[in-house]
Amino acid sequence: MTEERPAAEAVGSVLGALADPTRRQLLDLLAAQGRATATTLAERLPVSRQAVVKHLAVLDAAGLVSGIRAGREVRYAVQPAALDATARWMASLAADWDRRLAHIKRVAESAEREAREARPD
């Protein structure tokens, strides 16, 4: 993930890449194995090597993996920075909603208290 890309675009790329279950499986496999080739990854998935390469290209474009050429092979590894940035964005969004909901709760409780106090006993 480059610094020039707007945060919203970067988060959108990550979420789009993670929307596919095969790509999530690839990330899980890479996280468990460290580095792996597309051929090695394809052996563990019910898709072709060509499909794995295409999925890895999407993950790479989103900044979630990177490939390093070693002779004829390309070894892929997880790059956590884009996922970390997306997790921070999601945590910030959740915190905003928590604040909003807490405010609504305070307003509702205040209105309920005022209504109780205004009722004659």
N, C-alpha and C. Protein backbone atom coordinates (compact mmCIF):
# COMPACT_ATOMS: atom_id res chain seq x y z
N MET A 1 0.87 -1.17 0.00
CA MET A 1 0.00 0.00 0.00
C MET A 1 0.90 1.22 0.00
N THR A 2 0.74 2.09 -0.97
CA THR A 2 1.58 3.27 -1.06
C THR A 2 0.98 4.41 -0.27
N GLU A 3 1.82 5.33 0.15
CA GLU A 3 1.37 6.48 0.92
C GLU A 3 0.51 7.43 0.08
N GLU A 4 0.73 7.45 -1.25
CA GLU A 4 0.00 8.39 -2.11
C GLU A 4 -1.47 8.01 -2.26
N ARG A 5 -1.76 6.73 -2.18
CA ARG A 5 -3.15 6.30 -2.36
C ARG A 5 -4.00 6.78 -1.21
N PRO A 6 -5.13 7.36 -1.52
CA PRO A 6 -6.03 7.77 -0.44
C PRO A 6 -6.42 6.56 0.41
N ALA A 7 -6.62 6.81 1.69
CA ALA A 7 -6.95 5.73 2.62
C ALA A 7 -8.22 4.99 2.19
N ALA A 8 -9.23 5.71 1.73
CA ALA A 8 -10.48 5.07 1.33
C ALA A 8 -10.25 4.10 0.17
N GLU A 9 -9.41 4.48 -0.77
CA GLU A 9 -9.12 3.60 -1.90
C GLU A 9 -8.38 2.35 -1.43
N ALA A 10 -7.42 2.53 -0.53
CA ALA A 10 -6.65 1.40 -0.01
C ALA A 10 -7.54 0.44 0.75
N VAL A 11 -8.40 0.98 1.60
CA VAL A 11 -9.33 0.14 2.37
C VAL A 11 -10.28 -0.58 1.41
N GLY A 12 -10.76 0.12 0.41
CA GLY A 12 -11.65 -0.50 -0.57
C GLY A 12 -10.98 -1.64 -1.31
N SER A 13 -9.71 -1.48 -1.66
CA SER A 13 -8.97 -2.55 -2.33
C SER A 13 -8.83 -3.76 -1.43
N VAL A 14 -8.51 -3.52 -0.17
CA VAL A 14 -8.34 -4.63 0.77
C VAL A 14 -9.66 -5.36 0.97
N LEU A 15 -10.73 -4.61 1.22
CA LEU A 15 -12.03 -5.24 1.45
C LEU A 15 -12.50 -5.99 0.20
N GLY A 16 -12.26 -5.42 -0.97
CA GLY A 16 -12.61 -6.11 -2.21
C GLY A 16 -11.84 -7.40 -2.38
N ALA A 17 -10.55 -7.35 -2.07
CA ALA A 17 -9.72 -8.56 -2.18
C ALA A 17 -10.17 -9.63 -1.18
N LEU A 18 -10.53 -9.20 0.02
CA LEU A 18 -10.93 -10.15 1.07
C LEU A 18 -12.35 -10.68 0.89
N ALA A 19 -13.10 -10.09 -0.03
CA ALA A 19 -14.48 -10.53 -0.25
C ALA A 19 -14.54 -11.94 -0.83
N ASP A 20 -13.48 -12.39 -1.44
CA ASP A 20 -13.48 -13.70 -2.08
C ASP A 20 -12.93 -14.77 -1.10
N PRO A 21 -13.68 -15.85 -0.89
CA PRO A 21 -13.23 -16.87 0.06
C PRO A 21 -11.92 -17.55 -0.34
N THR A 22 -11.67 -17.72 -1.63
CA THR A 22 -10.42 -18.34 -2.06
C THR A 22 -9.23 -17.45 -1.70
N ARG A 23 -9.39 -16.14 -1.86
CA ARG A 23 -8.30 -15.23 -1.50
C ARG A 23 -8.06 -15.24 0.01
N ARG A 24 -9.14 -15.35 0.78
CA ARG A 24 -8.96 -15.45 2.23
C ARG A 24 -8.22 -16.73 2.58
N GLN A 25 -8.53 -17.83 1.90
CA GLN A 25 -7.81 -19.09 2.11
C GLN A 25 -6.34 -18.94 1.76
N LEU A 26 -6.07 -18.26 0.66
CA LEU A 26 -4.67 -18.03 0.27
C LEU A 26 -3.92 -17.27 1.35
N LEU A 27 -4.54 -16.22 1.89
CA LEU A 27 -3.90 -15.46 2.96
C LEU A 27 -3.65 -16.34 4.18
N ASP A 28 -4.63 -17.17 4.53
CA ASP A 28 -4.46 -18.08 5.66
C ASP A 28 -3.29 -19.03 5.43
N LEU A 29 -3.22 -19.60 4.23
CA LEU A 29 -2.13 -20.52 3.91
C LEU A 29 -0.78 -19.82 3.97
N LEU A 30 -0.72 -18.63 3.39
CA LEU A 30 0.55 -17.88 3.42
C LEU A 30 0.94 -17.49 4.84
N ALA A 31 -0.04 -17.11 5.63
CA ALA A 31 0.25 -16.76 7.02
C ALA A 31 0.81 -17.96 7.77
N ALA A 32 0.29 -19.14 7.49
CA ALA A 32 0.74 -20.36 8.16
C ALA A 32 2.10 -20.83 7.64
N GLN A 33 2.35 -20.67 6.34
CA GLN A 33 3.56 -21.20 5.72
C GLN A 33 4.70 -20.19 5.65
N GLY A 34 4.40 -18.93 5.77
CA GLY A 34 5.45 -17.92 5.57
C GLY A 34 5.50 -17.53 4.12
N ARG A 35 6.34 -18.17 3.36
CA ARG A 35 6.46 -17.93 1.91
C ARG A 35 6.07 -19.19 1.16
N ALA A 36 5.43 -19.00 0.00
CA ALA A 36 5.03 -20.15 -0.82
C ALA A 36 4.88 -19.72 -2.26
N THR A 37 5.05 -20.68 -3.15
CA THR A 37 4.84 -20.41 -4.58
C THR A 37 3.38 -20.66 -4.92
N ALA A 38 2.99 -20.17 -6.08
CA ALA A 38 1.62 -20.40 -6.54
C ALA A 38 1.35 -21.89 -6.72
N THR A 39 2.36 -22.62 -7.17
CA THR A 39 2.21 -24.07 -7.36
C THR A 39 1.95 -24.76 -6.02
N THR A 40 2.72 -24.41 -5.02
CA THR A 40 2.54 -25.00 -3.69
C THR A 40 1.16 -24.66 -3.13
N LEU A 41 0.75 -23.42 -3.31
CA LEU A 41 -0.57 -23.00 -2.82
C LEU A 41 -1.69 -23.72 -3.57
N ALA A 42 -1.54 -23.88 -4.87
CA ALA A 42 -2.57 -24.55 -5.68
C ALA A 42 -2.76 -26.01 -5.25
N GLU A 43 -1.71 -26.63 -4.76
CA GLU A 43 -1.82 -28.02 -4.29
C GLU A 43 -2.74 -28.13 -3.08
N ARG A 44 -2.92 -27.06 -2.35
CA ARG A 44 -3.73 -27.06 -1.12
C ARG A 44 -5.14 -26.54 -1.35
N LEU A 45 -5.45 -26.11 -2.57
CA LEU A 45 -6.76 -25.51 -2.86
C LEU A 45 -7.44 -26.25 -4.02
N PRO A 46 -8.76 -26.19 -4.07
CA PRO A 46 -9.48 -26.86 -5.15
C PRO A 46 -9.58 -26.01 -6.42
N VAL A 47 -8.53 -25.23 -6.71
CA VAL A 47 -8.50 -24.41 -7.93
C VAL A 47 -7.17 -24.63 -8.64
N SER A 48 -7.12 -24.22 -9.89
CA SER A 48 -5.90 -24.41 -10.68
C SER A 48 -4.80 -23.43 -10.26
N ARG A 49 -3.58 -23.74 -10.67
CA ARG A 49 -2.45 -22.85 -10.42
C ARG A 49 -2.71 -21.49 -11.07
N GLN A 50 -3.28 -21.51 -12.28
CA GLN A 50 -3.58 -20.26 -12.98
C GLN A 50 -4.57 -19.41 -12.18
N ALA A 51 -5.58 -20.04 -11.59
CA ALA A 51 -6.54 -19.30 -10.76
C ALA A 51 -5.84 -18.73 -9.53
N VAL A 52 -4.94 -19.51 -8.93
CA VAL A 52 -4.20 -19.03 -7.76
C VAL A 52 -3.37 -17.81 -8.13
N VAL A 53 -2.73 -17.84 -9.28
CA VAL A 53 -1.91 -16.71 -9.73
C VAL A 53 -2.79 -15.46 -9.89
N LYS A 54 -3.97 -15.63 -10.44
CA LYS A 54 -4.88 -14.48 -10.61
C LYS A 54 -5.32 -13.94 -9.25
N HIS A 55 -5.64 -14.83 -8.32
CA HIS A 55 -6.02 -14.38 -6.98
C HIS A 55 -4.86 -13.68 -6.29
N LEU A 56 -3.65 -14.21 -6.45
CA LEU A 56 -2.48 -13.58 -5.85
C LEU A 56 -2.24 -12.18 -6.43
N ALA A 57 -2.54 -12.01 -7.71
CA ALA A 57 -2.40 -10.69 -8.34
C ALA A 57 -3.35 -9.68 -7.70
N VAL A 58 -4.57 -10.11 -7.39
CA VAL A 58 -5.53 -9.23 -6.72
C VAL A 58 -5.04 -8.89 -5.32
N LEU A 59 -4.57 -9.90 -4.60
CA LEU A 59 -4.04 -9.67 -3.25
C LEU A 59 -2.82 -8.75 -3.28
N ASP A 60 -1.99 -8.93 -4.29
CA ASP A 60 -0.80 -8.07 -4.45
C ASP A 60 -1.20 -6.64 -4.74
N ALA A 61 -2.17 -6.45 -5.62
CA ALA A 61 -2.64 -5.10 -5.97
C ALA A 61 -3.23 -4.39 -4.75
N ALA A 62 -3.82 -5.16 -3.84
CA ALA A 62 -4.39 -4.59 -2.62
C ALA A 62 -3.33 -4.38 -1.53
N GLY A 63 -2.11 -4.82 -1.80
CA GLY A 63 -1.03 -4.66 -0.82
C GLY A 63 -1.02 -5.72 0.26
N LEU A 64 -1.77 -6.80 0.06
CA LEU A 64 -1.86 -7.84 1.08
C LEU A 64 -0.77 -8.90 0.98
N VAL A 65 -0.22 -9.09 -0.20
CA VAL A 65 0.89 -10.03 -0.39
C VAL A 65 1.92 -9.38 -1.30
N SER A 66 3.11 -9.94 -1.29
CA SER A 66 4.13 -9.51 -2.25
C SER A 66 4.85 -10.76 -2.74
N GLY A 67 5.33 -10.68 -3.96
CA GLY A 67 6.06 -11.79 -4.54
C GLY A 67 7.51 -11.43 -4.76
N ILE A 68 8.39 -12.36 -4.44
CA ILE A 68 9.82 -12.18 -4.65
C ILE A 68 10.29 -13.30 -5.57
N ARG A 69 10.90 -12.90 -6.68
CA ARG A 69 11.38 -13.88 -7.64
C ARG A 69 12.63 -14.56 -7.09
N ALA A 70 12.61 -15.90 -7.17
CA ALA A 70 13.76 -16.72 -6.78
C ALA A 70 14.00 -17.70 -7.92
N GLY A 71 14.85 -17.30 -8.86
CA GLY A 71 15.06 -18.12 -10.06
C GLY A 71 13.82 -18.09 -10.93
N ARG A 72 13.30 -19.26 -11.22
CA ARG A 72 12.08 -19.34 -12.05
C ARG A 72 10.81 -19.17 -11.24
N GLU A 73 10.91 -19.26 -9.94
CA GLU A 73 9.73 -19.22 -9.09
C GLU A 73 9.52 -17.83 -8.48
N VAL A 74 8.27 -17.57 -8.15
CA VAL A 74 7.93 -16.38 -7.38
C VAL A 74 7.38 -16.88 -6.05
N ARG A 75 8.00 -16.44 -4.99
CA ARG A 75 7.56 -16.83 -3.64
C ARG A 75 6.76 -15.66 -3.07
N TYR A 76 5.57 -15.98 -2.60
CA TYR A 76 4.66 -14.96 -2.07
C TYR A 76 4.67 -15.00 -0.55
N ALA A 77 4.46 -13.83 0.04
CA ALA A 77 4.37 -13.71 1.50
C ALA A 77 3.32 -12.66 1.83
N VAL A 78 2.73 -12.80 3.00
CA VAL A 78 1.74 -11.83 3.48
C VAL A 78 2.44 -10.53 3.85
N GLN A 79 1.82 -9.42 3.48
CA GLN A 79 2.27 -8.09 3.87
C GLN A 79 1.20 -7.51 4.78
N PRO A 80 1.43 -7.45 6.07
CA PRO A 80 0.36 -7.09 7.02
C PRO A 80 -0.01 -5.61 7.05
N ALA A 81 0.77 -4.72 6.48
CA ALA A 81 0.50 -3.28 6.61
C ALA A 81 -0.88 -2.88 6.10
N ALA A 82 -1.27 -3.38 4.94
CA ALA A 82 -2.58 -3.02 4.38
C ALA A 82 -3.71 -3.57 5.24
N LEU A 83 -3.53 -4.77 5.75
CA LEU A 83 -4.55 -5.36 6.62
C LEU A 83 -4.62 -4.60 7.94
N ASP A 84 -3.48 -4.21 8.47
CA ASP A 84 -3.44 -3.41 9.70
C ASP A 84 -4.16 -2.08 9.51
N ALA A 85 -3.90 -1.42 8.39
CA ALA A 85 -4.55 -0.13 8.12
C ALA A 85 -6.07 -0.30 8.01
N THR A 86 -6.50 -1.37 7.38
CA THR A 86 -7.93 -1.64 7.25
C THR A 86 -8.55 -1.94 8.61
N ALA A 87 -7.84 -2.70 9.43
CA ALA A 87 -8.33 -3.01 10.78
C ALA A 87 -8.45 -1.73 11.62
N ARG A 88 -7.47 -0.82 11.47
CA ARG A 88 -7.54 0.46 12.20
C ARG A 88 -8.74 1.28 11.72
N TRP A 89 -8.99 1.30 10.41
CA TRP A 89 -10.14 2.02 9.88
C TRP A 89 -11.43 1.43 10.43
N MET A 90 -11.53 0.10 10.45
CA MET A 90 -12.74 -0.54 10.97
C MET A 90 -12.91 -0.27 12.46
N ALA A 91 -11.83 -0.27 13.23
CA ALA A 91 -11.91 0.03 14.66
C ALA A 91 -12.36 1.47 14.88
N SER A 92 -11.86 2.38 14.05
CA SER A 92 -12.26 3.78 14.15
C SER A 92 -13.75 3.94 13.83
N LEU A 93 -14.19 3.26 12.81
CA LEU A 93 -15.61 3.29 12.43
C LEU A 93 -16.47 2.73 13.56
N ALA A 94 -16.05 1.64 14.15
CA ALA A 94 -16.79 1.04 15.26
C ALA A 94 -16.83 1.99 16.46
N ALA A 95 -15.72 2.66 16.74
CA ALA A 95 -15.67 3.61 17.86
C ALA A 95 -16.63 4.77 17.61
N ASP A 96 -16.67 5.26 16.36
CA ASP A 96 -17.62 6.33 16.03
C ASP A 96 -19.05 5.89 16.30
N TRP A 97 -19.40 4.70 15.87
CA TRP A 97 -20.75 4.20 16.09
C TRP A 97 -21.03 4.00 17.57
N ASP A 98 -20.05 3.51 18.31
CA ASP A 98 -20.22 3.35 19.76
C ASP A 98 -20.52 4.68 20.42
N ARG A 99 -19.79 5.74 20.01
CA ARG A 99 -20.04 7.07 20.56
C ARG A 99 -21.44 7.56 20.22
N ARG A 100 -21.85 7.37 18.97
CA ARG A 100 -23.18 7.79 18.55
C ARG A 100 -24.27 7.06 19.32
N LEU A 101 -24.10 5.75 19.45
CA LEU A 101 -25.11 4.96 20.17
C LEU A 101 -25.14 5.32 21.65
N ALA A 102 -23.98 5.61 22.24
CA ALA A 102 -23.94 6.03 23.65
C ALA A 102 -24.67 7.37 23.82
N HIS A 103 -24.50 8.26 22.85
CA HIS A 103 -25.21 9.55 22.90
C HIS A 103 -26.71 9.33 22.81
N ILE A 104 -27.15 8.49 21.89
CA ILE A 104 -28.58 8.21 21.75
C ILE A 104 -29.12 7.61 23.05
N LYS A 105 -28.35 6.72 23.66
CA LYS A 105 -28.78 6.10 24.92
C LYS A 105 -28.93 7.17 26.01
N ARG A 106 -27.96 8.09 26.11
CA ARG A 106 -28.04 9.15 27.12
C ARG A 106 -29.26 10.04 26.89
N VAL A 107 -29.52 10.39 25.63
CA VAL A 107 -30.69 11.22 25.31
C VAL A 107 -31.98 10.49 25.68
N ALA A 108 -32.07 9.21 25.33
CA ALA A 108 -33.28 8.43 25.63
C ALA A 108 -33.47 8.29 27.14
N GLU A 109 -32.39 8.01 27.85
CA GLU A 109 -32.50 7.87 29.31
C GLU A 109 -32.89 9.19 29.96
N SER A 110 -32.35 10.28 29.45
CA SER A 110 -32.69 11.61 29.98
C SER A 110 -34.17 11.92 29.73
N ALA A 111 -34.65 11.61 28.53
CA ALA A 111 -36.06 11.85 28.21
C ALA A 111 -36.96 10.99 29.08
N GLU A 112 -36.55 9.76 29.32
CA GLU A 112 -37.34 8.87 30.17
C GLU A 112 -37.36 9.40 31.61
N ARG A 113 -36.24 9.86 32.12
CA ARG A 113 -36.17 10.43 33.46
C ARG A 113 -37.07 11.66 33.59
N GLU A 114 -36.99 12.54 32.59
CA GLU A 114 -37.82 13.75 32.60
C GLU A 114 -39.31 13.40 32.55
N ALA A 115 -39.66 12.39 31.78
CA ALA A 115 -41.06 11.98 31.69
C ALA A 115 -41.54 11.42 33.02
N ARG A 116 -40.70 10.65 33.70
CA ARG A 116 -41.06 10.10 35.02
C ARG A 116 -41.24 11.21 36.04
N GLU A 117 -40.34 12.17 36.00
CA GLU A 117 -40.39 13.27 36.96
C GLU A 117 -41.59 14.19 36.70
N ALA A 118 -42.04 14.27 35.48
CA ALA A 118 -43.18 15.13 35.13
C ALA A 118 -44.51 14.48 35.47
N ARG A 119 -44.54 13.16 35.68
CA ARG A 119 -45.80 12.45 36.00
C ARG A 119 -46.20 12.72 37.44
N PRO A 120 -47.47 13.03 37.62
CA PRO A 120 -47.94 13.17 39.02
C PRO A 120 -48.07 11.79 39.65
N ASP A 121 -47.70 11.69 40.88
CA ASP A 121 -47.79 10.39 41.59
C ASP A 121 -49.15 10.10 42.11
